[in-house]
Coordinates of C-alpha atoms in Angstrom, one line a residue:
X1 CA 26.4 -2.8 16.6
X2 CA 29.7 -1.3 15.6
X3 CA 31.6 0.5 18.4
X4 CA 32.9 4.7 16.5
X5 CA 36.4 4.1 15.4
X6 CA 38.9 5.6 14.2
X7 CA 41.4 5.2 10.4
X8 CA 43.8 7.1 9.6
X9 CA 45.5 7.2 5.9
X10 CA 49.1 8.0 5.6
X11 CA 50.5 11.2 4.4
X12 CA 52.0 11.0 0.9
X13 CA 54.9 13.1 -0.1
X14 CA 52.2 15.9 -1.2
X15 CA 49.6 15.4 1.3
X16 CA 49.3 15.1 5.0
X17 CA 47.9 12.2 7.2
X18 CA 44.1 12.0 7.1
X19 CA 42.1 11.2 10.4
X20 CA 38.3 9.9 10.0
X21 CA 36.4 9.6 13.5
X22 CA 33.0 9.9 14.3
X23 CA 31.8 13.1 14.7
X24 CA 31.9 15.8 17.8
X25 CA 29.9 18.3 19.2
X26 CA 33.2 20.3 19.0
X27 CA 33.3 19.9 15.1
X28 CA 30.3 22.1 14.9
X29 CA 31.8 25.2 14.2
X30 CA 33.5 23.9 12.0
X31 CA 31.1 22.0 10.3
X32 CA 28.7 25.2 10.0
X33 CA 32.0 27.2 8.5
X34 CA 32.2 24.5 5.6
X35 CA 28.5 24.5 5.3
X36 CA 28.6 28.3 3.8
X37 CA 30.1 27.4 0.8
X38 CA 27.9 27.8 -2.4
X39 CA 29.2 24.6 -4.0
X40 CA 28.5 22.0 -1.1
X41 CA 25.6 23.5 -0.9
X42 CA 24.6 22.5 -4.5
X43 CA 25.1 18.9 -3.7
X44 CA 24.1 18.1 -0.8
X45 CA 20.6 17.6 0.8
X46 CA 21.4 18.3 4.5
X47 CA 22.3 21.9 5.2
X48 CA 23.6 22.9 8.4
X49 CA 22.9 27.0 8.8
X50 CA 23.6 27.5 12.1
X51 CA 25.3 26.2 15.2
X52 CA 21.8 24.6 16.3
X53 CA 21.6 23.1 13.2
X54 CA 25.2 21.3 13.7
X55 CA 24.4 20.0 16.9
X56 CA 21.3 18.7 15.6
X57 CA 23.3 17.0 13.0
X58 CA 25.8 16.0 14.8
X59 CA 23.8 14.3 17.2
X60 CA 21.8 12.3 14.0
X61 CA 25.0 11.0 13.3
X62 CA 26.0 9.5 16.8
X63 CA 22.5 8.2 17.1
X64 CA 23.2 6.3 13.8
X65 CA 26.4 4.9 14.8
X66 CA 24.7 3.8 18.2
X67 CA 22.0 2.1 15.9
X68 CA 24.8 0.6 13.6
X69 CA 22.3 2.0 10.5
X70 CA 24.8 5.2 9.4
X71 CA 28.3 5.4 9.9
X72 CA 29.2 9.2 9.0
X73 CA 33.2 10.3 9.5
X74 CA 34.4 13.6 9.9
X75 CA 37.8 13.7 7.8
X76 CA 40.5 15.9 9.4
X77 CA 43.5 16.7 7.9
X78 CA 46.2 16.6 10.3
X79 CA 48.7 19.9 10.8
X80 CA 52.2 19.5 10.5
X81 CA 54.3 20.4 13.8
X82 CA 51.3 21.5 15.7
X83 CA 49.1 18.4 17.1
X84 CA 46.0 20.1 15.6
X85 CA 43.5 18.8 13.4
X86 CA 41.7 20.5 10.4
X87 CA 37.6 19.4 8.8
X88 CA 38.3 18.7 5.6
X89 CA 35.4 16.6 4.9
X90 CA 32.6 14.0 5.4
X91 CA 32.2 10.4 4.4
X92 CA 29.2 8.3 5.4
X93 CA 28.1 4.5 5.1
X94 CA 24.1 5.2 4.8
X95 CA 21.1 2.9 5.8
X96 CA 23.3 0.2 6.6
X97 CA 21.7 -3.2 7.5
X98 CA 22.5 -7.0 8.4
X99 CA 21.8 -9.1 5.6
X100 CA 21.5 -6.4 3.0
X101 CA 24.1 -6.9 0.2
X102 CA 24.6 -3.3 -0.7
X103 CA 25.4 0.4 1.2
X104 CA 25.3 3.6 0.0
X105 CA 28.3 5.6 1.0
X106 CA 28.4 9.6 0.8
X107 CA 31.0 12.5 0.9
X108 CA 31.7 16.1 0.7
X109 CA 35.0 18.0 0.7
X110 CA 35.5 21.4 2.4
X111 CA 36.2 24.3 -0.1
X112 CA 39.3 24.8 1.2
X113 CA 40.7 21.0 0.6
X114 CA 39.0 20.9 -2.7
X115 CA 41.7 19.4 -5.5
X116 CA 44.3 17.9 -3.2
X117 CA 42.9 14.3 -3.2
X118 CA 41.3 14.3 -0.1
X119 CA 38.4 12.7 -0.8
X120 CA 40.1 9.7 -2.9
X121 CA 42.0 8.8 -0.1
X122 CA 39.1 9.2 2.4
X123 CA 36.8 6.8 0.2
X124 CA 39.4 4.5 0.1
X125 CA 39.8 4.3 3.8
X126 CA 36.3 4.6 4.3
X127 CA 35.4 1.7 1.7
X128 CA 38.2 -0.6 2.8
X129 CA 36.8 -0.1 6.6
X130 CA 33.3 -1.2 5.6
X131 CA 34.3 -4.5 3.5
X132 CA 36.3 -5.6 6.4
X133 CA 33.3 -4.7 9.1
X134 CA 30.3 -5.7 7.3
X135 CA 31.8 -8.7 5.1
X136 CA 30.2 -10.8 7.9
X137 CA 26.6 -9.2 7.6
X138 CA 26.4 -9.9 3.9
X139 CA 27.8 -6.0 2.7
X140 CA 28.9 -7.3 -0.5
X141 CA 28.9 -4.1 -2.3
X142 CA 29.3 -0.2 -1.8
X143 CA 27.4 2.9 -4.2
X144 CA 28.5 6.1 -4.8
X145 CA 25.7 7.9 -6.4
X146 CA 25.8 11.7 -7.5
X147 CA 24.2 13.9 -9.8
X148 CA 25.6 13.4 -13.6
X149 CA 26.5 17.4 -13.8
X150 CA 28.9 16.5 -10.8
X151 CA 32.0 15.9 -12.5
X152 CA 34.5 16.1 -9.7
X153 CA 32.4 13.0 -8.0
X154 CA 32.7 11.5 -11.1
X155 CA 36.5 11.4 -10.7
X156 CA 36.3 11.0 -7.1
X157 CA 34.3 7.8 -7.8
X158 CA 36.8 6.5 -10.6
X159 CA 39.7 7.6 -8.1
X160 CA 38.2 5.1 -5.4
X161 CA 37.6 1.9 -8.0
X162 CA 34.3 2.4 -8.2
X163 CA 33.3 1.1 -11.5
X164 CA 30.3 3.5 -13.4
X165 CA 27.3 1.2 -13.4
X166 CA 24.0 3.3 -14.8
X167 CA 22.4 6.6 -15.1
X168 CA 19.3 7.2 -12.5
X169 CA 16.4 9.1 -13.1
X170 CA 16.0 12.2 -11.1
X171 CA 13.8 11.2 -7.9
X172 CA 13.6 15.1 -6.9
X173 CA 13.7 16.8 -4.2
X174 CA 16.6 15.3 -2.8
X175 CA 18.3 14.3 -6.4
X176 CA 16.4 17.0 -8.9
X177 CA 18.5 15.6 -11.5
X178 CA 19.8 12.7 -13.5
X179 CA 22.5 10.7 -11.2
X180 CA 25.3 8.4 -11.9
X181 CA 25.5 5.0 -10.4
X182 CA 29.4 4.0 -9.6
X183 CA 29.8 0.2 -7.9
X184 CA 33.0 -1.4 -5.8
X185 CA 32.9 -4.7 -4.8
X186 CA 34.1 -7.0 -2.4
X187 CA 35.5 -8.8 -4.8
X188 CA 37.5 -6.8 -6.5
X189 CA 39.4 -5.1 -3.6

């Protein structure tokens, strides 16, 4: 459906340029390294252990963008002066379908980026990305939903201009607790 691409968000005068792209095979170390940390691994439902685990993920996510059902980025962080790129982060566009007025999109933040406004930006790009591409297919909305004891999404979410909506019950495993519902629309871009 929609061929991988690739945004990129400025640097600011206190933060570099951000790169999202579809994600690599060669992001898996990388991807395991972030994975260790006890925080992101309090939110989210998809834990990568191991290197075979990464490539098993990895590979989820290409066959989603193949399918045009998931669009997941890998958010680098680019280094100043030395051509590389650092994994800061995740942000997804989840169960994504024609005609269906709403898609959930998802994130996570490395430890080590964590506080620097990383995943504002990302979302941004991210949200701004899908409006443009799926306008056409009806996408007339984007959620952000995250468990209510998650403060830091919560300010992610009102960093983006996603408006709070409702609380959801917990529908445990994946979300063992309470959740916040947070909204953007087309419309108000």
């Amino acid at each position: 459906m929609t061929a991988p691409v690739v945004l990129h968000v400025a640097a600011t005068p206190t933060a570099p340029t951000l790169v999202l792209r579809p994600w690599r095979l060669a992001d898996v170390p990388a991807l395991v390294e972030a994975g260790r940390d006890p925080l992101l691994r309090q939110w989210i439902t998809s834990l990568v252990d191991s290197e075979v685990d990464g490539a098993r993920w990895v590979r989820e996510q290409e066959r989603g963008w193949a399918a045009g059902e998931r669009f997941a980025f890998a958010v680098l962080e680019a280094q100043l002066g030395s051509g590389q790129e650092q994994l800061v982060g995740n942000m997804v566009l989840k169960e994504v379908t024609p005609g269906k007025p709403a898609v959930e999109v998802g994130y996570w933040t490395a430890a080590h980026a964590r506080g620097r406004g990383v995943a504002p930006r990302a979302l941004d790009a991210v949200s701004d990305w899908a409006f443009d591409t799926l306008a056409a297919d009806g996408l007339e909305r984007l959620e952000l939903l995250h468990q209510v004891d998650n403060l830091a999404s919560c300010r992610v979410a009102e960093k983006g201009r996603y408006e709070f909506d409702s609380v959801l019950p917990a529908a445990p495993p994946a979300f063992p607790r309470d959740g916040h519902l947070h909204i953007r629309r087309r419309a108000d871009r």
